[in-house]
Amino acid sequence: MASVPFHYVDLRAFCYATEDELRVERALRTFLPEGFEVERVENEGFHGDRILVLSARVENADAVRHVLDVLADIDLDDIAAELDERIDDNCSLFLRLDKQAAFKEQVERGEGLELRAKVEAYPAKKERAVENATDALEARS
């Protein structure tokens, strides 16, 4: 099996007071391997409303491959073309995904879910991270 050029993938979703926690968790789980644990942190909004932050970190190679396989449902060529803007100087790749679509087990770019993937790069330079991420996405398209 090919190596995975990501150290880990973080997924995060905010569940606002007007949203159903189970539905938001279901949307997040669209990207996670079965049985994966989702962490919950309760915060308070500006007006005192409850905001629940649901998050998960995927670190082992098989689980990262699972996330990448799910992401293959979107146009990875478009993302590959934007990698220079989507990878920061710390070699992290950022994507926003549609929470409503994810709830329906569809994968689309949009708002509501945040994905951050730490790209392997030696030396740890943005240019090298862009190359590695490009190779990884092209291999999956």
mmCIF file of C-alpha atoms in Angstrom:
data_model
loop_
_atom_site.group_PDB
_atom_site.id
_atom_site.type_symbol
_atom_site.label_atom_id
_atom_site.label_comp_id
_atom_site.label_asym_id
_atom_site.label_seq_id
_atom_site.Cartn_x
_atom_site.Cartn_y
_atom_site.Cartn_z
ATOM 1 C CA MET A 1 0.000 0.000 0.000
ATOM 2 C CA ALA A 2 1.328 3.449 -0.893
ATOM 3 C CA SER A 3 2.560 5.695 1.868
ATOM 4 C CA VAL A 4 0.368 8.532 3.035
ATOM 5 C CA PRO A 5 2.036 11.966 2.897
ATOM 6 C CA PHE A 6 0.069 13.327 5.863
ATOM 7 C CA HIS A 7 1.046 13.126 9.526
ATOM 8 C CA TYR A 8 -2.572 13.545 10.630
ATOM 9 C CA VAL A 9 -5.956 14.964 9.623
ATOM 10 C CA ASP A 10 -8.056 17.109 11.975
ATOM 11 C CA LEU A 11 -11.780 17.448 11.348
ATOM 12 C CA ARG A 12 -13.933 19.976 13.199
ATOM 13 C CA ALA A 13 -17.542 21.126 13.154
ATOM 14 C CA PHE A 14 -19.429 23.650 15.249
ATOM 15 C CA CYS A 15 -22.852 22.692 16.526
ATOM 16 C CA TYR A 16 -24.858 25.810 17.297
ATOM 17 C CA ALA A 17 -27.824 25.969 19.681
ATOM 18 C CA THR A 18 -30.240 25.788 16.734
ATOM 19 C CA GLU A 19 -28.696 22.578 15.390
ATOM 20 C CA ASP A 20 -29.187 18.954 16.379
ATOM 21 C CA GLU A 21 -25.956 17.587 17.877
ATOM 22 C CA LEU A 22 -26.516 14.095 16.477
ATOM 23 C CA ARG A 23 -27.001 15.433 12.958
ATOM 24 C CA VAL A 24 -23.790 17.486 13.135
ATOM 25 C CA GLU A 25 -21.917 14.457 14.476
ATOM 26 C CA ARG A 26 -23.328 12.349 11.652
ATOM 27 C CA ALA A 27 -22.036 14.916 9.152
ATOM 28 C CA LEU A 28 -18.566 14.783 10.725
ATOM 29 C CA ARG A 29 -18.601 10.977 10.758
ATOM 30 C CA THR A 30 -19.065 10.964 6.977
ATOM 31 C CA PHE A 31 -15.291 11.482 6.793
ATOM 32 C CA LEU A 32 -14.233 9.217 9.663
ATOM 33 C CA PRO A 33 -13.556 5.481 9.762
ATOM 34 C CA GLU A 34 -16.192 3.426 11.556
ATOM 35 C CA GLY A 35 -16.042 3.480 15.346
ATOM 36 C CA PHE A 36 -13.842 6.562 15.509
ATOM 37 C CA GLU A 37 -14.179 8.731 18.632
ATOM 38 C CA VAL A 38 -15.478 12.300 18.324
ATOM 39 C CA GLU A 39 -14.458 14.765 21.016
ATOM 40 C CA ARG A 40 -16.888 17.360 22.338
ATOM 41 C CA VAL A 41 -16.051 20.725 23.876
ATOM 42 C CA GLU A 42 -18.845 23.015 25.009
ATOM 43 C CA ASN A 43 -18.354 26.764 24.602
ATOM 44 C CA GLU A 44 -20.491 29.822 25.029
ATOM 45 C CA GLY A 45 -21.268 32.262 22.225
ATOM 46 C CA PHE A 46 -21.227 36.042 22.464
ATOM 47 C CA HIS A 47 -24.884 36.174 23.507
ATOM 48 C CA GLY A 48 -24.602 33.289 25.968
ATOM 49 C CA ASP A 49 -25.792 30.634 23.525
ATOM 50 C CA ARG A 50 -24.266 27.157 23.606
ATOM 51 C CA ILE A 51 -21.766 26.219 20.910
ATOM 52 C CA LEU A 52 -20.545 22.648 20.876
ATOM 53 C CA VAL A 53 -17.281 21.946 19.041
ATOM 54 C CA LEU A 54 -17.067 18.421 17.644
ATOM 55 C CA SER A 55 -13.625 17.309 16.518
ATOM 56 C CA ALA A 56 -11.567 14.270 15.640
ATOM 57 C CA ARG A 57 -7.922 13.671 14.827
ATOM 58 C CA VAL A 58 -7.056 10.858 12.449
ATOM 59 C CA GLU A 59 -3.433 9.792 12.830
ATOM 60 C CA ASN A 60 -2.845 6.246 11.658
ATOM 61 C CA ALA A 61 -2.136 5.676 7.972
ATOM 62 C CA ASP A 62 -5.176 3.484 7.262
ATOM 63 C CA ALA A 63 -7.539 6.014 8.835
ATOM 64 C CA VAL A 64 -5.908 8.883 6.895
ATOM 65 C CA ARG A 65 -6.328 6.843 3.694
ATOM 66 C CA HIS A 66 -10.020 6.437 4.561
ATOM 67 C CA VAL A 67 -10.433 10.228 4.867
ATOM 68 C CA LEU A 68 -8.618 10.746 1.547
ATOM 69 C CA ASP A 69 -10.778 8.119 -0.141
ATOM 70 C CA VAL A 70 -13.918 9.932 1.034
ATOM 71 C CA LEU A 71 -12.491 13.237 -0.207
ATOM 72 C CA ALA A 72 -11.942 11.661 -3.632
ATOM 73 C CA ASP A 73 -15.680 12.213 -4.218
ATOM 74 C CA ILE A 74 -14.984 15.918 -4.784
ATOM 75 C CA ASP A 75 -12.941 17.350 -7.642
ATOM 76 C CA LEU A 76 -9.422 16.887 -6.331
ATOM 77 C CA ASP A 77 -7.989 18.530 -9.465
ATOM 78 C CA ASP A 78 -9.544 21.845 -8.384
ATOM 79 C CA ILE A 79 -8.044 21.474 -4.922
ATOM 80 C CA ALA A 80 -4.650 20.505 -6.397
ATOM 81 C CA ALA A 81 -4.711 23.700 -8.472
ATOM 82 C CA GLU A 82 -5.269 25.760 -5.290
ATOM 83 C CA LEU A 83 -2.722 24.036 -3.040
ATOM 84 C CA ASP A 84 -0.340 26.978 -2.961
ATOM 85 C CA GLU A 85 -3.130 29.020 -1.346
ATOM 86 C CA ARG A 86 -4.479 26.161 0.807
ATOM 87 C CA ILE A 87 -1.189 25.154 2.441
ATOM 88 C CA ASP A 88 0.333 27.492 5.005
ATOM 89 C CA ASP A 89 3.958 27.989 6.054
ATOM 90 C CA ASN A 90 3.512 25.300 8.740
ATOM 91 C CA CYS A 91 2.779 22.719 6.007
ATOM 92 C CA SER A 92 -0.922 22.408 6.925
ATOM 93 C CA LEU A 93 -3.552 21.940 4.227
ATOM 94 C CA PHE A 94 -6.932 23.573 4.908
ATOM 95 C CA LEU A 95 -10.280 22.683 3.323
ATOM 96 C CA ARG A 96 -13.863 23.635 4.087
ATOM 97 C CA LEU A 97 -16.567 21.095 3.458
ATOM 98 C CA ASP A 98 -20.339 21.378 3.292
ATOM 99 C CA LYS A 99 -21.955 20.255 6.555
ATOM 100 C CA GLN A 100 -25.428 19.810 5.033
ATOM 101 C CA ALA A 101 -24.110 17.654 2.197
ATOM 102 C CA ALA A 102 -21.997 15.609 4.626
ATOM 103 C CA PHE A 103 -25.110 14.900 6.706
ATOM 104 C CA LYS A 104 -26.588 13.319 3.556
ATOM 105 C CA GLU A 105 -23.300 11.382 3.143
ATOM 106 C CA GLN A 106 -22.320 13.484 0.144
ATOM 107 C CA VAL A 107 -18.987 15.229 -0.111
ATOM 108 C CA GLU A 108 -18.904 18.807 -1.369
ATOM 109 C CA ARG A 109 -16.814 21.859 -0.755
ATOM 110 C CA GLY A 110 -18.659 24.483 1.235
ATOM 111 C CA GLU A 111 -19.165 25.702 4.777
ATOM 112 C CA GLY A 112 -19.627 24.040 8.119
ATOM 113 C CA LEU A 113 -16.856 21.442 8.385
ATOM 114 C CA GLU A 114 -13.184 22.240 8.572
ATOM 115 C CA LEU A 115 -10.407 19.889 7.590
ATOM 116 C CA ARG A 116 -6.750 20.487 8.404
ATOM 117 C CA ALA A 117 -4.151 17.984 7.261
ATOM 118 C CA LYS A 118 -0.513 18.208 8.303
ATOM 119 C CA VAL A 119 1.494 17.456 5.159
ATOM 120 C CA GLU A 120 4.743 15.540 5.457
ATOM 121 C CA ALA A 121 7.582 17.624 4.068
ATOM 122 C CA TYR A 122 11.299 17.148 4.566
ATOM 123 C CA PRO A 123 12.624 19.759 4.918
ATOM 124 C CA ALA A 124 9.481 21.327 6.376
ATOM 125 C CA LYS A 125 8.984 23.978 3.713
ATOM 126 C CA LYS A 126 5.747 25.072 2.111
ATOM 127 C CA GLU A 127 7.017 24.345 -1.413
ATOM 128 C CA ARG A 128 7.864 20.754 -0.514
ATOM 129 C CA ALA A 129 4.483 20.324 1.221
ATOM 130 C CA VAL A 130 2.697 21.592 -1.911
ATOM 131 C CA GLU A 131 4.589 19.036 -4.036
ATOM 132 C CA ASN A 132 3.762 16.156 -1.667
ATOM 133 C CA ALA A 133 0.089 17.115 -1.393
ATOM 134 C CA THR A 134 -0.165 17.504 -5.183
ATOM 135 C CA ASP A 135 1.269 14.021 -5.690
ATOM 136 C CA ALA A 136 -1.113 12.546 -3.108
ATOM 137 C CA LEU A 137 -4.219 14.178 -4.609
ATOM 138 C CA GLU A 138 -3.275 13.318 -8.191
ATOM 139 C CA ALA A 139 -2.794 9.686 -7.184
ATOM 140 C CA ARG A 140 -6.383 9.619 -5.858
ATOM 141 C CA SER A 141 -8.097 11.408 -8.776
#
